Amino acid sequence: REPELHPEADPPPLANADDQMHFDLEASFLVCDNSSCDDETSSEIIAASADGMTLVYSDSPGETVGLIDITDPASPAPLGAIDISGFGEPTSVAVFTGKGPDDNAVEYILVGVNTSPGFDADFDADHSGQLHVYNLAACKTDPTCAAVTVLELGGQPDSVAVSPDGA
């Protein structure tokens, strides 16, 4: 059954402009502040820590994952960048709170990494990827932190997400 369309019906009223949610620019951040402004950089996907005071972003051209301290939102501060260049291109990030080795809550950075040798329109080509897992607290104090674990994936990861139940 086709839905009934009533083009002559009045559209719903617009909310008062004062009632609409809006954002005010508080500050901006140069991605190259976490690396070198002589190199190409780009923040593509951004995730926030549970307290909202640390931002994590994927930088595909720079082959890094950057961290920004926004404890003072008017003055974001670089925390450095995790070098992914030896593995591939970071395509996406997410932040996940899980259990650490001692069963305490630990925040992890999840990074989708495209490890394919290059883009190829041939879908039978070697498409590979990894999921890198980093301890957020460790990387905030030392961006040369090592991955807690690396999982091989059967394709090129383009998006990393964590479901509401943590799965």
mmCIF file of C-alpha atoms in Angstrom:
data_model
loop_
_atom_site.group_PDB
_atom_site.id
_atom_site.type_symbol
_atom_site.label_atom_id
_atom_site.label_comp_id
_atom_site.label_asym_id
_atom_site.label_seq_id
_atom_site.Cartn_x
_atom_site.Cartn_y
_atom_site.Cartn_z
ATOM 1 C CA ARG A 1 0.000 0.000 0.000
ATOM 2 C CA GLU A 2 1.346 3.411 -0.970
ATOM 3 C CA PRO A 3 1.623 6.050 1.766
ATOM 4 C CA GLU A 4 -0.788 8.935 1.447
ATOM 5 C CA LEU A 5 0.843 12.241 0.578
ATOM 6 C CA HIS A 6 -0.770 15.532 1.449
ATOM 7 C CA PRO A 7 1.296 18.296 -0.170
ATOM 8 C CA GLU A 8 -1.322 20.894 0.718
ATOM 9 C CA ALA A 9 -0.932 20.190 4.447
ATOM 10 C CA ASP A 10 0.918 22.772 6.491
ATOM 11 C CA PRO A 11 4.443 21.746 7.521
ATOM 12 C CA PRO A 12 5.077 21.424 11.245
ATOM 13 C CA PRO A 13 5.930 24.731 12.905
ATOM 14 C CA LEU A 14 9.597 25.555 13.246
ATOM 15 C CA ALA A 15 10.946 25.826 16.731
ATOM 16 C CA ASN A 16 11.809 29.243 18.043
ATOM 17 C CA ALA A 17 15.404 30.057 17.117
ATOM 18 C CA ASP A 18 16.189 30.500 20.822
ATOM 19 C CA ASP A 19 15.012 26.921 21.485
ATOM 20 C CA GLN A 20 17.215 25.312 18.830
ATOM 21 C CA MET A 21 20.423 23.628 19.833
ATOM 22 C CA HIS A 22 23.475 25.357 18.475
ATOM 23 C CA PHE A 23 27.202 25.351 18.964
ATOM 24 C CA ASP A 24 29.534 28.248 19.518
ATOM 25 C CA LEU A 25 33.120 28.026 18.323
ATOM 26 C CA GLU A 26 35.235 27.907 21.459
ATOM 27 C CA ALA A 27 38.636 27.346 19.856
ATOM 28 C CA SER A 28 40.367 25.653 16.952
ATOM 29 C CA PHE A 29 43.336 23.316 16.756
ATOM 30 C CA LEU A 30 45.924 22.859 14.009
ATOM 31 C CA VAL A 31 46.395 19.136 13.464
ATOM 32 C CA CYS A 32 50.020 19.747 12.578
ATOM 33 C CA ASP A 33 50.588 20.982 16.163
ATOM 34 C CA ASN A 34 50.809 17.266 17.013
ATOM 35 C CA SER A 35 53.411 16.603 14.312
ATOM 36 C CA SER A 36 54.995 18.880 11.732
ATOM 37 C CA CYS A 37 53.314 21.664 9.809
ATOM 38 C CA ASP A 38 55.670 20.824 6.921
ATOM 39 C CA ASP A 39 53.805 17.530 6.386
ATOM 40 C CA GLU A 40 50.293 16.875 5.101
ATOM 41 C CA THR A 41 47.864 16.214 7.939
ATOM 42 C CA SER A 42 44.130 15.846 8.368
ATOM 43 C CA SER A 43 41.852 14.930 11.246
ATOM 44 C CA GLU A 44 39.223 12.675 9.725
ATOM 45 C CA ILE A 45 37.445 10.800 12.502
ATOM 46 C CA ILE A 46 37.349 12.153 16.070
ATOM 47 C CA ALA A 47 36.380 10.366 19.289
ATOM 48 C CA ALA A 48 36.279 11.628 22.875
ATOM 49 C CA SER A 49 37.345 10.036 26.141
ATOM 50 C CA ALA A 50 34.613 9.161 28.645
ATOM 51 C CA ASP A 51 35.156 12.426 30.535
ATOM 52 C CA GLY A 52 35.157 14.410 27.275
ATOM 53 C CA MET A 53 38.502 16.055 28.057
ATOM 54 C CA THR A 54 40.653 14.153 25.556
ATOM 55 C CA LEU A 55 40.024 13.982 21.818
ATOM 56 C CA VAL A 56 41.518 11.247 19.644
ATOM 57 C CA TYR A 57 41.581 11.565 15.849
ATOM 58 C CA SER A 58 42.744 9.572 12.855
ATOM 59 C CA ASP A 59 45.198 11.330 10.539
ATOM 60 C CA SER A 60 45.400 9.198 7.391
ATOM 61 C CA PRO A 61 47.839 11.376 5.418
ATOM 62 C CA GLY A 62 50.130 11.655 8.441
ATOM 63 C CA GLU A 63 49.694 7.948 9.278
ATOM 64 C CA THR A 64 49.165 8.857 12.924
ATOM 65 C CA VAL A 65 46.518 8.978 15.624
ATOM 66 C CA GLY A 66 46.554 12.340 17.365
ATOM 67 C CA LEU A 67 45.551 13.230 20.903
ATOM 68 C CA ILE A 68 44.320 16.621 22.116
ATOM 69 C CA ASP A 69 43.765 17.795 25.691
ATOM 70 C CA ILE A 70 40.644 19.969 25.895
ATOM 71 C CA THR A 71 40.560 20.341 29.681
ATOM 72 C CA ASP A 72 40.584 24.067 28.884
ATOM 73 C CA PRO A 73 38.257 24.187 25.854
ATOM 74 C CA ALA A 74 39.430 27.682 24.948
ATOM 75 C CA SER A 75 43.001 26.458 24.646
ATOM 76 C CA PRO A 76 43.282 22.898 23.254
ATOM 77 C CA ALA A 77 46.725 21.418 23.856
ATOM 78 C CA PRO A 78 48.545 18.825 21.748
ATOM 79 C CA LEU A 79 49.325 15.551 23.502
ATOM 80 C CA GLY A 80 51.272 14.096 20.589
ATOM 81 C CA ALA A 81 50.561 11.504 17.940
ATOM 82 C CA ILE A 82 50.813 7.721 17.869
ATOM 83 C CA ASP A 83 52.861 6.697 14.816
ATOM 84 C CA ILE A 84 51.008 4.090 12.732
ATOM 85 C CA SER A 85 53.234 4.455 9.633
ATOM 86 C CA GLY A 86 54.928 1.096 10.088
ATOM 87 C CA PHE A 87 51.556 -0.647 9.832
ATOM 88 C CA GLY A 88 49.406 1.296 7.379
ATOM 89 C CA GLU A 89 46.845 4.056 7.188
ATOM 90 C CA PRO A 90 44.592 4.794 10.189
ATOM 91 C CA THR A 91 41.052 5.108 8.879
ATOM 92 C CA SER A 92 38.950 5.441 12.011
ATOM 93 C CA VAL A 93 39.117 5.693 15.792
ATOM 94 C CA ALA A 94 36.850 5.021 18.748
ATOM 95 C CA VAL A 95 37.320 5.164 22.507
ATOM 96 C CA PHE A 96 36.147 2.228 24.591
ATOM 97 C CA THR A 97 36.089 1.692 28.345
ATOM 98 C CA GLY A 98 36.904 -1.905 29.183
ATOM 99 C CA LYS A 99 38.633 -3.931 31.845
ATOM 100 C CA GLY A 100 42.370 -3.904 32.251
ATOM 101 C CA PRO A 101 44.548 -6.834 33.333
ATOM 102 C CA ASP A 102 43.674 -6.173 36.999
ATOM 103 C CA ASP A 103 39.913 -5.853 36.246
ATOM 104 C CA ASN A 104 39.972 -2.070 36.754
ATOM 105 C CA ALA A 105 38.253 0.148 34.188
ATOM 106 C CA VAL A 106 40.644 1.196 31.423
ATOM 107 C CA GLU A 107 39.978 3.435 28.430
ATOM 108 C CA TYR A 108 41.267 2.077 25.155
ATOM 109 C CA ILE A 109 41.763 3.722 21.781
ATOM 110 C CA LEU A 110 40.550 1.469 18.962
ATOM 111 C CA VAL A 111 42.141 2.225 15.588
ATOM 112 C CA GLY A 112 41.106 0.749 12.243
ATOM 113 C CA VAL A 113 44.233 0.437 10.089
ATOM 114 C CA ASN A 114 44.206 -0.209 6.357
ATOM 115 C CA THR A 115 47.227 -2.430 5.685
ATOM 116 C CA SER A 116 46.455 -3.120 2.006
ATOM 117 C CA PRO A 117 49.359 -2.480 -0.357
ATOM 118 C CA GLY A 118 47.337 0.147 -2.228
ATOM 119 C CA PHE A 119 43.924 0.970 -3.586
ATOM 120 C CA ASP A 120 42.858 -1.398 -6.303
ATOM 121 C CA ALA A 121 39.442 -1.455 -7.936
ATOM 122 C CA ASP A 122 39.854 -5.203 -8.360
ATOM 123 C CA PHE A 123 37.893 -6.649 -5.434
ATOM 124 C CA ASP A 124 39.872 -9.881 -5.682
ATOM 125 C CA ALA A 125 43.032 -7.968 -4.774
ATOM 126 C CA ASP A 126 44.711 -8.234 -1.379
ATOM 127 C CA HIS A 127 42.535 -6.170 0.959
ATOM 128 C CA SER A 128 43.748 -6.338 4.516
ATOM 129 C CA GLY A 129 43.498 -4.455 7.752
ATOM 130 C CA GLN A 130 44.077 -4.490 11.459
ATOM 131 C CA LEU A 131 42.443 -3.241 14.631
ATOM 132 C CA HIS A 132 45.022 -1.672 16.944
ATOM 133 C CA VAL A 133 44.166 -1.273 20.619
ATOM 134 C CA TYR A 134 46.029 1.298 22.746
ATOM 135 C CA ASN A 135 45.768 2.239 26.421
ATOM 136 C CA LEU A 136 44.546 5.854 26.336
ATOM 137 C CA ALA A 137 46.135 6.865 29.663
ATOM 138 C CA ALA A 138 49.512 5.440 28.598
ATOM 139 C CA CYS A 139 49.394 7.203 25.223
ATOM 140 C CA LYS A 140 48.398 10.537 26.794
ATOM 141 C CA THR A 141 51.634 10.543 28.758
ATOM 142 C CA ASP A 142 53.768 8.917 26.040
ATOM 143 C CA PRO A 143 52.580 9.004 22.405
ATOM 144 C CA THR A 144 55.287 6.459 21.507
ATOM 145 C CA CYS A 145 53.152 3.936 23.410
ATOM 146 C CA ALA A 146 52.890 0.453 21.983
ATOM 147 C CA ALA A 147 49.639 -1.228 21.056
ATOM 148 C CA VAL A 148 48.140 -3.421 23.763
ATOM 149 C CA THR A 149 47.094 -5.798 21.008
ATOM 150 C CA VAL A 150 46.726 -5.907 17.221
ATOM 151 C CA LEU A 151 43.973 -7.976 15.617
ATOM 152 C CA GLU A 152 44.091 -9.016 11.955
ATOM 153 C CA LEU A 153 40.950 -8.185 9.984
ATOM 154 C CA GLY A 154 39.697 -9.707 6.767
ATOM 155 C CA GLY A 155 39.432 -6.486 4.809
ATOM 156 C CA GLN A 156 40.064 -2.781 4.796
ATOM 157 C CA PRO A 157 38.513 -1.237 7.918
ATOM 158 C CA ASP A 158 36.782 2.039 7.203
ATOM 159 C CA SER A 159 34.887 2.574 10.427
ATOM 160 C CA VAL A 160 35.330 1.566 14.039
ATOM 161 C CA ALA A 161 32.403 1.822 16.444
ATOM 162 C CA VAL A 162 31.524 0.565 19.882
ATOM 163 C CA SER A 163 27.931 -0.419 20.602
ATOM 164 C CA PRO A 164 26.148 0.993 23.678
ATOM 165 C CA ASP A 165 26.618 -2.319 25.498
ATOM 166 C CA GLY A 166 30.371 -2.200 24.844
ATOM 167 C CA ALA A 167 30.427 -4.993 22.278
#
